[in-house]
Amino acid sequence: MRRQRWYTPYLLVLPGVIWVFVFALWPFLNTIALAFTDARPLRPAQFVGLDNFEKMLGDDRFGYALTTSLVYVVVCVPLLTFLPLLLALLVHSKIPAIGFFRTTFYFPVIASAVVVAIVWEFLFSGSGTINSALSFFGLIDRPVEFLSDRWLLIGCAIGLTVWKGLGYYMVVYLAALGNVGRELHEAAAMDGAGRWRRFWSVTVPGVRGPMMLVSVLVCVGAMRVFTELYVLSGGSGGPGGQAMSMVMLIQSMGKGLNGQVGYASAISLVLFLLTLVPLAIVGVANNSDTIKEALAGRRAAKDAKLARLVAAEEARR
């Protein structure tokens, strides 16, 4: 058997390293550098320090985009954390034709986001199916402008995001529910616990890890929402651009020959820092015991050092 060369593992890893550097690390570092310049296409960039970040404080469009993204997070995280769990509990049951229902609930996940958004736009347009149904039942006198009002547009986009994400996170919970022991439910039932009590005391603690993972994925995805709002608003971001998301604002500011690439990069950097917050929270939550032990160890070391100093001072006396 021939001996492998010492450099063979490095040759195998090299294509992946080059790919990550060219398409991930280098663009990230370049974006950070551009965030502190007034870069525009076809023009040399000049260093401007924190001017781009100061500009954000007085930019109404940035305020609108940040508000839209935060509202998206606040609404989508609880909905896409608990509704898929309830749906997973439903399809986890052994009932006839449950395979059909699992496929049906998962179908929106594999559908193109653009195509689904176009269908959603047809449903909620002024002459769409929703307005026609409301008019048919005499609930409205004139069409509801779902896609022309800022908050109604955001609500429609959130509904689309939730509907499309239910099936994906349902599968995550289905895998987690397989690890929740049935004997725990049986023991709780023998103690007189009802369905809701077993849900909160057995099921939820059993899927705590996947639930935190889902919350983070939803939070990051909500901060980076683009397709739903872009298609439903026709690329305008709603009335006056008030329903723009952060990613839509970045795309709007940086596109074209007159695009403000430096300012768009600064917004991208802010968005990146915002997405780190949920990741940091989950990291602290998952390693809370380790952090407590480390803090306790440091406190004990300080106490021991202080005791040695006191003992040395007394011995000196």
mmCIF file of C-alpha atoms in Angstrom, residues 98-202:
data_model
loop_
_atom_site.group_PDB
_atom_site.id
_atom_site.type_symbol
_atom_site.label_atom_id
_atom_site.label_comp_id
_atom_site.label_asym_id
_atom_site.label_seq_id
_atom_site.Cartn_x
_atom_site.Cartn_y
_atom_site.Cartn_z
ATOM 1 C CA ILE A 98 -51.340 11.046 7.411
ATOM 2 C CA GLY A 99 -48.652 10.752 4.716
ATOM 3 C CA PHE A 100 -50.831 12.783 2.347
ATOM 4 C CA PHE A 101 -51.214 15.553 4.914
ATOM 5 C CA ARG A 102 -47.475 15.628 5.599
ATOM 6 C CA THR A 103 -46.806 16.055 1.879
ATOM 7 C CA THR A 104 -49.476 18.726 1.576
ATOM 8 C CA PHE A 105 -48.111 20.756 4.477
ATOM 9 C CA TYR A 106 -44.567 20.510 3.097
ATOM 10 C CA PHE A 107 -45.468 21.448 -0.473
ATOM 11 C CA PRO A 108 -45.157 25.269 0.015
ATOM 12 C CA VAL A 109 -41.538 24.769 1.099
ATOM 13 C CA ILE A 110 -40.431 23.345 -2.252
ATOM 14 C CA ALA A 111 -42.439 25.869 -4.273
ATOM 15 C CA SER A 112 -40.533 28.855 -5.665
ATOM 16 C CA ALA A 113 -40.757 31.872 -3.385
ATOM 17 C CA VAL A 114 -41.199 34.192 -6.362
ATOM 18 C CA VAL A 115 -44.015 32.101 -7.854
ATOM 19 C CA VAL A 116 -45.784 31.827 -4.505
ATOM 20 C CA ALA A 117 -45.449 35.591 -3.972
ATOM 21 C CA ILE A 118 -46.966 36.255 -7.409
ATOM 22 C CA VAL A 119 -49.903 34.004 -6.527
ATOM 23 C CA TRP A 120 -50.239 35.821 -3.194
ATOM 24 C CA GLU A 121 -50.201 39.146 -5.043
ATOM 25 C CA PHE A 122 -53.055 37.942 -7.275
ATOM 26 C CA LEU A 123 -55.056 36.920 -4.186
ATOM 27 C CA PHE A 124 -54.695 40.265 -2.387
ATOM 28 C CA SER A 125 -54.788 42.714 -5.304
ATOM 29 C CA GLY A 126 -57.665 45.181 -5.642
ATOM 30 C CA SER A 127 -59.528 42.877 -8.024
ATOM 31 C CA GLY A 128 -58.144 39.665 -6.537
ATOM 32 C CA THR A 129 -59.818 36.658 -4.985
ATOM 33 C CA ILE A 130 -59.896 37.990 -1.411
ATOM 34 C CA ASN A 131 -61.553 41.273 -2.330
ATOM 35 C CA SER A 132 -63.980 39.498 -4.664
ATOM 36 C CA ALA A 133 -65.007 37.098 -1.887
ATOM 37 C CA LEU A 134 -65.451 39.902 0.654
ATOM 38 C CA SER A 135 -67.531 41.871 -1.847
ATOM 39 C CA PHE A 136 -69.632 38.811 -2.721
ATOM 40 C CA PHE A 137 -70.606 38.324 0.930
ATOM 41 C CA GLY A 138 -71.328 42.034 1.306
ATOM 42 C CA LEU A 139 -68.564 42.636 3.865
ATOM 43 C CA ILE A 140 -66.991 45.554 1.976
ATOM 44 C CA ASP A 141 -68.283 48.357 -0.254
ATOM 45 C CA ARG A 142 -65.003 48.964 -2.055
ATOM 46 C CA PRO A 143 -61.808 46.898 -2.461
ATOM 47 C CA VAL A 144 -59.426 46.790 0.462
ATOM 48 C CA GLU A 145 -56.021 48.048 -0.631
ATOM 49 C CA PHE A 146 -54.009 45.228 0.908
ATOM 50 C CA LEU A 147 -50.947 45.973 -1.207
ATOM 51 C CA SER A 148 -51.131 49.777 -1.067
ATOM 52 C CA ASP A 149 -51.250 50.276 2.698
ATOM 53 C CA ARG A 150 -47.976 49.960 4.593
ATOM 54 C CA TRP A 151 -49.125 47.753 7.461
ATOM 55 C CA LEU A 152 -51.538 45.660 5.389
ATOM 56 C CA LEU A 153 -48.726 45.000 2.920
ATOM 57 C CA ILE A 154 -46.374 43.954 5.729
ATOM 58 C CA GLY A 155 -49.151 41.762 7.169
ATOM 59 C CA CYS A 156 -49.660 40.033 3.806
ATOM 60 C CA ALA A 157 -45.918 39.453 3.491
ATOM 61 C CA ILE A 158 -45.752 38.018 7.020
ATOM 62 C CA GLY A 159 -48.665 35.709 6.217
ATOM 63 C CA LEU A 160 -46.819 34.505 3.126
ATOM 64 C CA THR A 161 -43.614 33.914 5.098
ATOM 65 C CA VAL A 162 -45.434 31.987 7.824
ATOM 66 C CA TRP A 163 -47.429 29.887 5.351
ATOM 67 C CA LYS A 164 -44.306 29.006 3.370
ATOM 68 C CA GLY A 165 -42.170 28.209 6.426
ATOM 69 C CA LEU A 166 -44.634 26.041 8.355
ATOM 70 C CA GLY A 167 -43.773 22.831 6.518
ATOM 71 C CA TYR A 168 -40.005 23.256 6.815
ATOM 72 C CA TYR A 169 -39.971 23.788 10.573
ATOM 73 C CA MET A 170 -42.638 21.088 10.968
ATOM 74 C CA VAL A 171 -40.082 18.571 9.666
ATOM 75 C CA VAL A 172 -37.513 19.843 12.195
ATOM 76 C CA TYR A 173 -39.967 19.288 15.033
ATOM 77 C CA LEU A 174 -41.001 15.883 13.690
ATOM 78 C CA ALA A 175 -37.397 14.731 13.991
ATOM 79 C CA ALA A 176 -37.241 16.138 17.538
ATOM 80 C CA LEU A 177 -40.522 14.558 18.626
ATOM 81 C CA GLY A 178 -39.074 11.134 17.824
ATOM 82 C CA ASN A 179 -36.634 11.648 20.709
ATOM 83 C CA VAL A 180 -39.323 12.510 23.268
ATOM 84 C CA GLY A 181 -39.937 9.292 25.157
ATOM 85 C CA ARG A 182 -43.492 7.989 25.057
ATOM 86 C CA GLU A 183 -43.068 6.685 28.591
ATOM 87 C CA LEU A 184 -42.866 10.276 29.845
ATOM 88 C CA HIS A 185 -46.286 11.018 28.372
ATOM 89 C CA GLU A 186 -47.666 7.802 29.837
ATOM 90 C CA ALA A 187 -46.262 8.612 33.287
ATOM 91 C CA ALA A 188 -47.693 12.137 33.143
ATOM 92 C CA ALA A 189 -51.077 10.765 32.038
ATOM 93 C CA MET A 190 -51.083 8.304 34.954
ATOM 94 C CA ASP A 191 -50.460 11.251 37.295
ATOM 95 C CA GLY A 192 -53.585 12.914 35.927
ATOM 96 C CA ALA A 193 -51.988 15.427 33.548
ATOM 97 C CA GLY A 194 -54.225 16.498 30.663
ATOM 98 C CA ARG A 195 -53.202 17.137 27.064
ATOM 99 C CA TRP A 196 -52.137 20.762 27.582
ATOM 100 C CA ARG A 197 -50.297 19.931 30.785
ATOM 101 C CA ARG A 198 -48.380 17.153 29.016
ATOM 102 C CA PHE A 199 -47.678 19.527 26.136
ATOM 103 C CA TRP A 200 -46.114 22.208 28.358
ATOM 104 C CA SER A 201 -44.428 19.854 30.854
ATOM 105 C CA VAL A 202 -43.234 17.030 28.589
#
